[in-house]
Coordinates of C-alpha atoms in Angstrom, one line a residue:
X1 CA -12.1 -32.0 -28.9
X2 CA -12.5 -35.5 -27.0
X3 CA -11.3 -35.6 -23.3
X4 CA -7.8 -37.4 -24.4
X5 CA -6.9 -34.5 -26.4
X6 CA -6.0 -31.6 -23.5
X7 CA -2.6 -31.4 -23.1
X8 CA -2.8 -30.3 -19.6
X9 CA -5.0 -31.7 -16.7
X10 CA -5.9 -29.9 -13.4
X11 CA -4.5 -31.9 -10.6
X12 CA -6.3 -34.8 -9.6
X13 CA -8.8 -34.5 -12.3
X14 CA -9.3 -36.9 -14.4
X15 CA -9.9 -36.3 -18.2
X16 CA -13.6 -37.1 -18.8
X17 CA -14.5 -34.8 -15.7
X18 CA -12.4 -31.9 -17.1
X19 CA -13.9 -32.8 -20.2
X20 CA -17.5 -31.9 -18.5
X21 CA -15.9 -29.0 -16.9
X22 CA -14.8 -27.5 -20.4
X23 CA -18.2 -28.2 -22.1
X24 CA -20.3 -26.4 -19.0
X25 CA -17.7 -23.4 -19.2
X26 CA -18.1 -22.9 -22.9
X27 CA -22.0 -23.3 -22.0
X28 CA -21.5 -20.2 -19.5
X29 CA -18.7 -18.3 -21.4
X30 CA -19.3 -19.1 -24.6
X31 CA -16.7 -21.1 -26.8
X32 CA -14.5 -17.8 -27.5
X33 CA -13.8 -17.7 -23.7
X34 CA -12.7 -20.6 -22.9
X35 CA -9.1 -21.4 -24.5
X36 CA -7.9 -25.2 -24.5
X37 CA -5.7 -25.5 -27.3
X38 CA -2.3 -25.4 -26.9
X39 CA -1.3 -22.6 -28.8
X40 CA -4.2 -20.7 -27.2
X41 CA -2.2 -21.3 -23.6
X42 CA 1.0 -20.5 -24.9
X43 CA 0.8 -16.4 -24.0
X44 CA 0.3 -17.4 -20.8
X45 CA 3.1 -19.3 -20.2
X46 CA 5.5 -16.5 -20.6
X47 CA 7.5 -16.0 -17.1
X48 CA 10.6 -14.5 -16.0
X49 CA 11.2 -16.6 -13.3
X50 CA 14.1 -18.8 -12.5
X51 CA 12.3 -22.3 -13.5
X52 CA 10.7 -24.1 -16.0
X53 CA 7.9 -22.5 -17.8
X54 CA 6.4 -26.1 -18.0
X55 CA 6.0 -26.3 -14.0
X56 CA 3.6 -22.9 -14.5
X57 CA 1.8 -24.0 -17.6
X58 CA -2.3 -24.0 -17.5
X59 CA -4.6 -26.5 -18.1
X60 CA -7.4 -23.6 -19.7
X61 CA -7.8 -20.2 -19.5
X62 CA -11.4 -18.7 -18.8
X63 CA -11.9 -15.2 -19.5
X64 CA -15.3 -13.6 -18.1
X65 CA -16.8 -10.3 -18.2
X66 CA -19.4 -9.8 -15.5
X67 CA -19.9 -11.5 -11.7
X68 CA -22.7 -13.5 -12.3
X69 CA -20.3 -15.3 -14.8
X70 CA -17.5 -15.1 -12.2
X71 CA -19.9 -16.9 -10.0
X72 CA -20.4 -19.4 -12.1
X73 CA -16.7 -20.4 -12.7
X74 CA -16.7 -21.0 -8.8
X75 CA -19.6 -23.0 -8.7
X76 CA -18.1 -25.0 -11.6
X77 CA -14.8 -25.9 -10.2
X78 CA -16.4 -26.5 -6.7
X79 CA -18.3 -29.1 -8.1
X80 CA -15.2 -30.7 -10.2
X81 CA -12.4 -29.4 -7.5
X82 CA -10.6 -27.9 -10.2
X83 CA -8.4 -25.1 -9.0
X84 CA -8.6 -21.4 -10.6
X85 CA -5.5 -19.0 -10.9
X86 CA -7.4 -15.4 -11.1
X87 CA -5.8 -12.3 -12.6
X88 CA -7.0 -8.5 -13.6
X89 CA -4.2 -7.9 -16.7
X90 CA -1.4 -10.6 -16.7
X91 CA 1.1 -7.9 -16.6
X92 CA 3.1 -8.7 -13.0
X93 CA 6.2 -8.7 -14.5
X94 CA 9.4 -10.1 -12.2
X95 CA 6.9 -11.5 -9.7
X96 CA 5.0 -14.1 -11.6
X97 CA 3.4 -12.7 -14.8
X98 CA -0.3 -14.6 -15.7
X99 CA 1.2 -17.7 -14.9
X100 CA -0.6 -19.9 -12.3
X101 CA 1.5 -21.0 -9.1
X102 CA 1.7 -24.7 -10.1
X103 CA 0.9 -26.9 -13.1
X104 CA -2.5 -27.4 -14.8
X105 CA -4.3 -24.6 -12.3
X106 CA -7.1 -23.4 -15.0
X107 CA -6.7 -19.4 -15.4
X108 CA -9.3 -17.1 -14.6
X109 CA -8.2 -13.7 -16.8
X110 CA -10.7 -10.9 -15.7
X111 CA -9.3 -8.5 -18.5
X112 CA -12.3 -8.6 -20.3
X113 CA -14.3 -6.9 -17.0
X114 CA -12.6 -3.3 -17.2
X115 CA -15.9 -1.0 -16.6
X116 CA -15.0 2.2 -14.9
X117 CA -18.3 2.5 -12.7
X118 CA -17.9 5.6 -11.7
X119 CA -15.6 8.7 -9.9
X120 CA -17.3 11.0 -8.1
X121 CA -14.5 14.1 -9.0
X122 CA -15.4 16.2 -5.6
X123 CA -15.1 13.4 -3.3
X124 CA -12.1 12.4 -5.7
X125 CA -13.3 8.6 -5.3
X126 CA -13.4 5.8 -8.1
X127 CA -14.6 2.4 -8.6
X128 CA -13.5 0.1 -11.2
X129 CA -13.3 -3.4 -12.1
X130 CA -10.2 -5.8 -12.3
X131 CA -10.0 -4.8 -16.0
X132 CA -9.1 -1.7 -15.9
X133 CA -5.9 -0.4 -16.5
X134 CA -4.3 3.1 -15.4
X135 CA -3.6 4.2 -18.9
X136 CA -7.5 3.8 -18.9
X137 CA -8.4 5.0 -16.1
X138 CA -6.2 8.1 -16.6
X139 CA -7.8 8.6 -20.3
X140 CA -10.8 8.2 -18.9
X141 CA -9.9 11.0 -16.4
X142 CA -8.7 13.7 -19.4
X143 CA -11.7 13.3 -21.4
X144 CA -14.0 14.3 -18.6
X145 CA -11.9 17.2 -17.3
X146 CA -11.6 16.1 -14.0
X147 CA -8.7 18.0 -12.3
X148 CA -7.9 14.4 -10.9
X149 CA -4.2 12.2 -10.8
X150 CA -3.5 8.4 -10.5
X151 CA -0.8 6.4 -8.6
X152 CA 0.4 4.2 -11.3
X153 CA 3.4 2.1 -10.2
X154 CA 6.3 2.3 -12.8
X155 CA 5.3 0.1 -15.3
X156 CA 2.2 2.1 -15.2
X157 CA 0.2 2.1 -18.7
X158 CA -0.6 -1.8 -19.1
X159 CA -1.4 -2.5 -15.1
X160 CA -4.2 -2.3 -13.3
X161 CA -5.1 -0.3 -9.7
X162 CA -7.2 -3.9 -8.8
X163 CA -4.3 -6.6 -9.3
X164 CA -1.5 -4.0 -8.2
X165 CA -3.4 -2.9 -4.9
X166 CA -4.4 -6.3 -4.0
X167 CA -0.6 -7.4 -4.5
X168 CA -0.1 -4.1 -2.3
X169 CA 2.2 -2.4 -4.6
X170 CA 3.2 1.1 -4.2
X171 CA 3.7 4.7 -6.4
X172 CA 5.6 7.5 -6.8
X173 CA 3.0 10.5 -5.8
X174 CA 1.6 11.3 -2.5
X175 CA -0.5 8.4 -3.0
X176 CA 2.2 5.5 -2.9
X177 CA 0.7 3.5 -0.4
X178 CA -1.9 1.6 -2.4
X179 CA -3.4 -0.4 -0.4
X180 CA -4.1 2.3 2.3
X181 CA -6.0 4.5 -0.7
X182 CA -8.2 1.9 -1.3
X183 CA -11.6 2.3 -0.1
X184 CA -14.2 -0.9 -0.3
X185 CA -13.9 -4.6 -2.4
X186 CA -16.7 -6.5 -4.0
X187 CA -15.7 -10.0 -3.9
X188 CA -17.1 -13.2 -5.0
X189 CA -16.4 -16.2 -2.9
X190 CA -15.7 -19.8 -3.0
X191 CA -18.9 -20.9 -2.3
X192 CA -20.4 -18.3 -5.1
X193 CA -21.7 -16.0 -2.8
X194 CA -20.8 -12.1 -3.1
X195 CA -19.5 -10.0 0.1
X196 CA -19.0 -6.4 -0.3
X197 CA -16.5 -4.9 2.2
X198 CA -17.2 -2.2 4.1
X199 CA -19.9 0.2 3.7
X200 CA -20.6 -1.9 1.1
X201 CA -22.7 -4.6 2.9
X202 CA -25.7 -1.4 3.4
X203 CA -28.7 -1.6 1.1
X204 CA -27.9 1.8 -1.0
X205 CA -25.3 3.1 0.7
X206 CA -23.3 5.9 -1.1
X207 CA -20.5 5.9 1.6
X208 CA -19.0 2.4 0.0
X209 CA -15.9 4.4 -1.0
X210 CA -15.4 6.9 1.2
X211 CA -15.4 5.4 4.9
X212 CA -12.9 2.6 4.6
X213 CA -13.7 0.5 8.0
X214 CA -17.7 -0.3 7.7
X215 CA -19.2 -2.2 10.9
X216 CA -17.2 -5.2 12.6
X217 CA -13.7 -6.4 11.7
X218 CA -12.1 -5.2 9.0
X219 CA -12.2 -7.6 5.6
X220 CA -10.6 -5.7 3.1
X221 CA -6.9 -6.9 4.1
X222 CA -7.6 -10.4 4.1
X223 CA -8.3 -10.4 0.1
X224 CA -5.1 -8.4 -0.4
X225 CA -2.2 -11.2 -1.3
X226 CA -3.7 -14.1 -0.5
X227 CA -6.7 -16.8 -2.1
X228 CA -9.8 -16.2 -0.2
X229 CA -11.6 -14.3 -2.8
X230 CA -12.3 -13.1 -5.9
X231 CA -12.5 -9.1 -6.7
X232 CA -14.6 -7.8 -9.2
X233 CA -14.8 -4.0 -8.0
X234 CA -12.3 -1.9 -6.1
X235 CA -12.7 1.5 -4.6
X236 CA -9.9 3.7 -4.9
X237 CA -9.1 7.2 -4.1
X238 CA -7.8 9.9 -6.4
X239 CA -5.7 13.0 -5.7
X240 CA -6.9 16.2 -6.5
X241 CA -4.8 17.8 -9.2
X242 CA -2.4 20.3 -6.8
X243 CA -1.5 24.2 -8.3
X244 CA 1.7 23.6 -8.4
X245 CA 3.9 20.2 -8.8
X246 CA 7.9 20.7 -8.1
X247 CA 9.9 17.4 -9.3
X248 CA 14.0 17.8 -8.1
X249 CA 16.8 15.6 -7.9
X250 CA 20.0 15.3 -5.5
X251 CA 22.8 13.3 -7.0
X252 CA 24.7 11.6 -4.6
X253 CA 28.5 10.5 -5.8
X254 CA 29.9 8.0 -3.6
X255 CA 28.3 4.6 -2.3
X256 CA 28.3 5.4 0.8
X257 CA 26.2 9.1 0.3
X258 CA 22.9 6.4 1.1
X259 CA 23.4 6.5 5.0
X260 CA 23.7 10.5 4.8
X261 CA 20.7 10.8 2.4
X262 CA 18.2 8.7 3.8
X263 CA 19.2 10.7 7.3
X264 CA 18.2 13.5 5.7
X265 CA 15.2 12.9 3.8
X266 CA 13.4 10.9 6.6
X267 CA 12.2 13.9 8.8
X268 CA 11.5 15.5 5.6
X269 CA 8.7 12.4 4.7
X270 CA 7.3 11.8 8.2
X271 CA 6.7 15.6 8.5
X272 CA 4.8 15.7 5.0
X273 CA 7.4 18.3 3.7
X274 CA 8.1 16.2 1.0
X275 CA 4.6 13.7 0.4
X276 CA 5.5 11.5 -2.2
X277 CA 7.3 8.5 -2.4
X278 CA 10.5 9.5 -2.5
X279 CA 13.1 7.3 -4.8
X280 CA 16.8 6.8 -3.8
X281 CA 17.8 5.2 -7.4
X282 CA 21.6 3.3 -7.4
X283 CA 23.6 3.8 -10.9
X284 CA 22.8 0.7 -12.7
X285 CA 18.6 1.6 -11.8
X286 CA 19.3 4.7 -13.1
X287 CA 21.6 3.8 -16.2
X288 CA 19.0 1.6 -17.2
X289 CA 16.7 4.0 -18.8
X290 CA 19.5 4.6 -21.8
X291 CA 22.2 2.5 -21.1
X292 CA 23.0 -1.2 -22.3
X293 CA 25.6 -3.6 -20.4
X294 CA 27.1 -4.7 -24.0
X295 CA 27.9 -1.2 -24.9
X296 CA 30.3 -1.4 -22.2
X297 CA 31.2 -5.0 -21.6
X298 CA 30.6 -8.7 -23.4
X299 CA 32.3 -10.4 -20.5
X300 CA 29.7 -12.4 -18.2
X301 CA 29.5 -12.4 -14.6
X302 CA 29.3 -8.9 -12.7
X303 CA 30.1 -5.3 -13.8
X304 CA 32.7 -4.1 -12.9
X305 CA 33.4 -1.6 -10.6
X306 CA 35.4 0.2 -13.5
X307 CA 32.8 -0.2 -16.0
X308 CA 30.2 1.3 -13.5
X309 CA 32.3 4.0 -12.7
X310 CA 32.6 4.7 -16.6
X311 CA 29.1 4.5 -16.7
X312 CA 28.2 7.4 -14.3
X313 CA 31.6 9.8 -15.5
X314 CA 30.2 9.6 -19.0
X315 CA 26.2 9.6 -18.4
X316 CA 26.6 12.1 -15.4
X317 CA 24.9 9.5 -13.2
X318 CA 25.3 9.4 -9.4
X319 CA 26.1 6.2 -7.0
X320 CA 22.8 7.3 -5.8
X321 CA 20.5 9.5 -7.1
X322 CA 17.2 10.8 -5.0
X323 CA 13.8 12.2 -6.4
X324 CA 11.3 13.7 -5.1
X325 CA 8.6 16.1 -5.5
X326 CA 6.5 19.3 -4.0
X327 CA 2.8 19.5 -4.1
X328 CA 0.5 22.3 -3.4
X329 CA -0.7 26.0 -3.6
X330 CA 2.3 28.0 -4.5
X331 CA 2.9 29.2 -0.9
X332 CA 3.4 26.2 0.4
X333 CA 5.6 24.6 -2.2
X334 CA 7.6 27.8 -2.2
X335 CA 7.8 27.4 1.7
X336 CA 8.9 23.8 1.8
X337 CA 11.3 24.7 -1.3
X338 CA 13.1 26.8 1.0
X339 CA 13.1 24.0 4.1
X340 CA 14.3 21.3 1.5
X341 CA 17.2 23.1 -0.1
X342 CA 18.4 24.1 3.7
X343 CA 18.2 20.5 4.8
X344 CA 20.7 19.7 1.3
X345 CA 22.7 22.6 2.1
X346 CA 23.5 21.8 6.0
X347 CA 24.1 18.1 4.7
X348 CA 27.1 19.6 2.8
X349 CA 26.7 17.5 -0.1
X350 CA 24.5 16.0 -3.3
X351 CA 23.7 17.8 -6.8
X352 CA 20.4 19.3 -6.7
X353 CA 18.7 19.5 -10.4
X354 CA 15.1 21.1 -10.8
X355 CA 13.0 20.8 -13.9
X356 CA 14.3 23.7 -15.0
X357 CA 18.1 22.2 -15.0
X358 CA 17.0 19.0 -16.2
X359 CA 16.6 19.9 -19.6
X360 CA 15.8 16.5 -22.0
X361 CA 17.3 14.3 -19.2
X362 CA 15.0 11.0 -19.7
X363 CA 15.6 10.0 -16.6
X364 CA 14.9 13.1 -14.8
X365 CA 11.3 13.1 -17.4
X366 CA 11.1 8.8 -16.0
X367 CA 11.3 10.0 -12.4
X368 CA 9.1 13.1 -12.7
X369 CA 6.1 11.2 -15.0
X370 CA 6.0 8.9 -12.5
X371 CA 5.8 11.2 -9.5
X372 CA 3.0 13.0 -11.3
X373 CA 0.7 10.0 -12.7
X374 CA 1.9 9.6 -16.0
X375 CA 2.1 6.8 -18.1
X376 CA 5.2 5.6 -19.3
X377 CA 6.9 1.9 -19.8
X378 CA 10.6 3.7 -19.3
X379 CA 11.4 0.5 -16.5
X380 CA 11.2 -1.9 -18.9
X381 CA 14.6 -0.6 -19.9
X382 CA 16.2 -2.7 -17.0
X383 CA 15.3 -5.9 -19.3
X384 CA 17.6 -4.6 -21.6
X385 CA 20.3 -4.5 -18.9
X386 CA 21.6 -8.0 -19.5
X387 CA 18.5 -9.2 -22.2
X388 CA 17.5 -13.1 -22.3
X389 CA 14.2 -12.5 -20.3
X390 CA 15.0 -12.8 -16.9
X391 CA 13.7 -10.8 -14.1
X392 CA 12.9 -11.9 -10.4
X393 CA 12.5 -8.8 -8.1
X394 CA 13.5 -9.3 -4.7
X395 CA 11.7 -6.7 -2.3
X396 CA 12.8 -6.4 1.5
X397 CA 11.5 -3.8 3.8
X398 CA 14.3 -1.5 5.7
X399 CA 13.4 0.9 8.4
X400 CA 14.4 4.2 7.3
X401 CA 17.5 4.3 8.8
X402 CA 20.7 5.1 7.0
X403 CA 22.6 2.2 8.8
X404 CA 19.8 -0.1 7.4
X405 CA 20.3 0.8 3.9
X406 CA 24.3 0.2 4.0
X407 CA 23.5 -2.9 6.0
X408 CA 20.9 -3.5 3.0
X409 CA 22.9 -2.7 -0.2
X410 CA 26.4 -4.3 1.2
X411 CA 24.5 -7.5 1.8
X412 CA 22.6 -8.1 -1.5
X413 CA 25.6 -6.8 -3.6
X414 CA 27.9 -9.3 -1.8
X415 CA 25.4 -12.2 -2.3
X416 CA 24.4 -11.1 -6.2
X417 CA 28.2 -10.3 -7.1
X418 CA 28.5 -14.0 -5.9
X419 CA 26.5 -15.6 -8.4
X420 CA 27.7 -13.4 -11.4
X421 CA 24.8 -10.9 -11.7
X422 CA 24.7 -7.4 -10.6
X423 CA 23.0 -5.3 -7.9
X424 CA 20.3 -3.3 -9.9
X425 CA 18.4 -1.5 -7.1
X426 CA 16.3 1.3 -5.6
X427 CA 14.8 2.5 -2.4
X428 CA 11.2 3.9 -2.0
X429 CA 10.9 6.0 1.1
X430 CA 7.3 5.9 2.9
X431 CA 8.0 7.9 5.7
X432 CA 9.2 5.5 8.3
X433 CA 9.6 2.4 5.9
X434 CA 12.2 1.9 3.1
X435 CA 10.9 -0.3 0.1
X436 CA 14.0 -2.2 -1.1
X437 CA 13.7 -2.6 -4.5
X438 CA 15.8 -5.3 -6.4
X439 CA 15.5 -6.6 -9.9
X440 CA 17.9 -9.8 -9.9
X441 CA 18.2 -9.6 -13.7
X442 CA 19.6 -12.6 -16.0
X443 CA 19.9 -14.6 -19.4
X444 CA 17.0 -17.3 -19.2
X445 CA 18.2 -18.6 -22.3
X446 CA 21.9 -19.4 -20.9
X447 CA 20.9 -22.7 -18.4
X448 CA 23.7 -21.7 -16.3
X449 CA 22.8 -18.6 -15.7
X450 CA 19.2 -19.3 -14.6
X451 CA 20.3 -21.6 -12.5
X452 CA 22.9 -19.1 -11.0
X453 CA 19.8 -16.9 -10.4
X454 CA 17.7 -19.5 -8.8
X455 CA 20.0 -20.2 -6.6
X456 CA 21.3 -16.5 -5.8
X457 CA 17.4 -15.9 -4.8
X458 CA 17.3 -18.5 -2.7
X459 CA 20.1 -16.8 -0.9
X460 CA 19.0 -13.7 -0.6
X461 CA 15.8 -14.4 0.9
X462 CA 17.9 -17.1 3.4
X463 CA 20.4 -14.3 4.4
X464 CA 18.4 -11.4 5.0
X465 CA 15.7 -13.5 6.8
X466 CA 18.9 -14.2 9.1
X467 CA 19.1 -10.5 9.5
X468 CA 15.5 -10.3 10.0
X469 CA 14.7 -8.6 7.4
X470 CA 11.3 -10.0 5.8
X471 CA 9.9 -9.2 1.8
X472 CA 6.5 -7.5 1.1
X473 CA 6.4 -9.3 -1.9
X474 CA 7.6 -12.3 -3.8
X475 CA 7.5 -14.7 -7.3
X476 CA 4.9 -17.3 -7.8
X477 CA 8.2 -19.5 -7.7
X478 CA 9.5 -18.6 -4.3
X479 CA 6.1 -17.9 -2.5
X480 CA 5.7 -21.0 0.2
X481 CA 9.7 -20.0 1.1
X482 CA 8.5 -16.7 1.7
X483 CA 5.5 -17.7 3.8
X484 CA 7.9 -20.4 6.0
X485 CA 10.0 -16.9 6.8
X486 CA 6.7 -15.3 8.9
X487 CA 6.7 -18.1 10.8
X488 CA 3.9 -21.3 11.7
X489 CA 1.5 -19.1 13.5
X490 CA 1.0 -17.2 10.7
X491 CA 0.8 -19.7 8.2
X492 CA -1.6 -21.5 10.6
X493 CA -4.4 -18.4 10.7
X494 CA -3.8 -18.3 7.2
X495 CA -4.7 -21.8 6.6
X496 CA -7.7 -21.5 8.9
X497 CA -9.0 -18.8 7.0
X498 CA -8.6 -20.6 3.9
X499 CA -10.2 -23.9 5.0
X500 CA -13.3 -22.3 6.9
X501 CA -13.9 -19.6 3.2
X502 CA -12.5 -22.4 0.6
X503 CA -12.9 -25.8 2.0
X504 CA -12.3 -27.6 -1.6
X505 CA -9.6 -25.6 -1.7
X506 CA -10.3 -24.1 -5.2
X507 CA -9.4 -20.4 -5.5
X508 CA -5.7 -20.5 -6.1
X509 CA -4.1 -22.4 -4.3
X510 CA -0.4 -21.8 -3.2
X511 CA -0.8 -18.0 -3.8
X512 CA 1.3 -16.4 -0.7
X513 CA 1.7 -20.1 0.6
X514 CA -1.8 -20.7 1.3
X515 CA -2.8 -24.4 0.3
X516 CA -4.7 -26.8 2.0
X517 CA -3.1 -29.4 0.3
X518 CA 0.7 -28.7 1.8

């Protein structure tokens, strides 16, 4: 292949210098890593975003397997300024997918690098590399015996702990917060060299993932959602197996039930009765896992209310729907049993159904997987809702405040019902945060549509930023509008960083807003 034959050029680069670029890749990668063709790209082109594919499309796609190959990306693109898009397994689905933030960005796919170094099962600690996936890491778990659970977010079995803790994700057990159960990051820099957070940095030292802070300011955060590094290992931590595991869920009836419930089931989080996550899931979130919209309605635009009513009289769905879970020796799950079902019982309403009631419920069996580490792919359903590929999820925080949730839900209905498409959401309660969880779901094969949905995202980010409410996380698509919303100051340290850590500005840039070219 002759430099005029690459369909797709790296900003600024001219072809005979990405020509070099390719030859000394193949030279470190070997000729099976380093994909040019078109067809090759193609896979990686696949988003669910509100824009053309083409405005995401890679110029190559590098895949390594160790960090002295890692290294030697970096030093290549220094030297040719050609920016690298890095990713652990592709599978971000709704906030970007493997596709790069802008046009002819070279990808860097680390899938290949999936060692599971090592777990130490009475410290409950594990370090991995970008690779590796739960399902993995959960297998890996079994065949040892190790009386050890995961955190897997909901579309658990094909992500990784690396890219989903460094996007700061969250879970459904008592270890939802991902980001604050990570412990210690090997990173490779712009300039090639390797930093390792923490303990880390000590010759030797076998504290590197079990003391989180190390000596100094603390780095870790920095290579969480931004473009300042590279991570090739993650400490994580793992929670001990518990004697007893009690799933339950309260089905709530009317729309309104949300203010009541959250009331409720805040003190019940911030005191640690109840440690998990706990999900507040509205009907069409919950309908999703065996429902379609067609077997109800053809008609385009939003559901209607009748249609959703339908929906939860024949399926025996709520308006909202809460799950949670016990953990512990029997005595104290029997104890905080009792303290849960007297908090349901003074709030005079709500369903409560055990595992017991449950039966072959799949949703009850979703919910309770996931708040126990298994793998499942059950929220793929929601793609189903509507089909034709689209998916953008909008994610603003909420204090956990009942008022905040109406406030929330009333706000984002009124703004999606505007645009034709329906509110498909879900709360996750971290004690004194709410995790607003919306998938703005549409046809990307109808033009009109996706260009509905484009524009219904824009609002929603404008009009809750005007209630100052800000989201924790965003599409490659919408990322320097999200950035703009926390304000110059911000995006001034930010830029800082990045030009005093990545002065040619190679490591992708534009992730979170971060370009020294804007």
């Amino acid at each position: 292949m002759t430099e005029q034959n690459y369909a797709i050029l790296p900003p600024g680069v001219e072809p005979q210098a990405f020509h070099n670029a390719v030859q000394q890749f193949r030279q470190l990668l070997g000729n099976e890593n380093v994909l040019v063709k078109q067809e090759q790209l193609v896979p990686y082109m696949k988003i669910m975003m509100s824009v053309d594919e083409a405005g995401h499309a890679a110029s190559a796609v590098l895949t390594a397997t160790n960090v002295e190959q890692v290294q030697g990306v970096v030093r290549i693109c220094n030297e040719h300024k050609i920016p690298v898009w890095t990713v652990s397994t592709g599978h971000n689905f709704g906030y970007g997918t493997a596709a790069p933030h802008h046009r002819g960005q070279i990808i860097l796919d680390l899938k290949k690098m999936n060692k599971i170094i090592e777990i130490d099962p009475d410290l409950c600690t594990a370090l991995v590399e970008p690779g590796v996936t739960y399902q993995q890491l959960a297998d890996h778990i079994k065949e040892k015996g190790y009386k050890l659970w995961v955190d897997p977010p909901a579309p658990s079995a094909i992500v990784g702990p690396v890219g989903n803790t460094l996007d700061r994700g969250v879970g459904y057990t008592p270890y939802a917060e991902h980001f604050m159960f990570q412990c210690g990051m090997e990173v490779v820099l712009a300039n090639g060299k390797v930093l390792r957070t923490g303990m880390g940095g000590v010759r030797d030292s076998n504290t590197w993932q079990v003391f989180k802070w190390g000596y100094g300011p603390y780095l870790d955060g920095i290579f969480t959602q931004s473009n300042f590094g590279i991570v090739t290992k993650m400490g994580l931590w793992l929670m001990p197996q518990p004697d007893v595991f009690r799933p339950f869920a309260v089905k709530f009836r009317k729309d309104e039930d949300i203010k009541d419930l959250v009331e409720m089931f805040r003190p019940l989080s911030i005191n640690g009765i109840i440690p998990n996550g706990v999900v507040f899931a509205g009907t069409l979130y919950e309908a999703s896992a065996t429902v379609r919209r067609s077997d109800y309605t053809t008609e385009k635009g939003v559901t209607s209310k009748d249609v959703i009513q339908r929906i939860r009289d024949e399926h025996n769905i709520g308006a909202w729907t809460a799950y949670g879970a016990l953990y512990g020796t029997h005595e104290q799950v029997e104890v905080n049993w009792r303290i849960v079902i007297d908090s349901i019982k003074k709030l005079g309403k709500g369903e409560i159904i055990t595992e017991d009631h449950a039966g072959n419920d799949p949703a009850f069996k979703y919910r309770a997987d996931l708040m126990r580490g298994n793998m499942n792919l059950t929220e793929f359903g929601l793609y189903n809702w509507r089909g034709g590929g689209g998916s953008m999820w909008f994610a603003p925080l909420s204090q956990a405040k009942g008022s905040e949730t109406v406030k929330q839900v009333e706000l984002a209905t009124r703004i999606l019902n505007k645009h034709g498409l329906d509110y498909v959401g879900e709360f996750i309660l971290t004690q004194r945060a709410l995790h607003h969880l919306i998938d703005v779901l549409f046809d990307r094969t109808d033009t009109e549509e996706m260009t509905r949905a484009h524009d219904c995202f824009a609002e929603l980010l404008g009009e809750f930023e005007k209630n100052g409410y800000g989201v924790y996380r965003v599409n490659t698509a919408f990322m320097d509008r999200v950035a703009n919303s926390f304000g110059p100051v911000q995006r001034e340290v930010n830029k800082t960083l990045k030009r005093a850590l990545d002065p040619n500005n190679i490591l992708a840039p534009g992730k979170s807003g971060i370009d020294l070219d804007t």
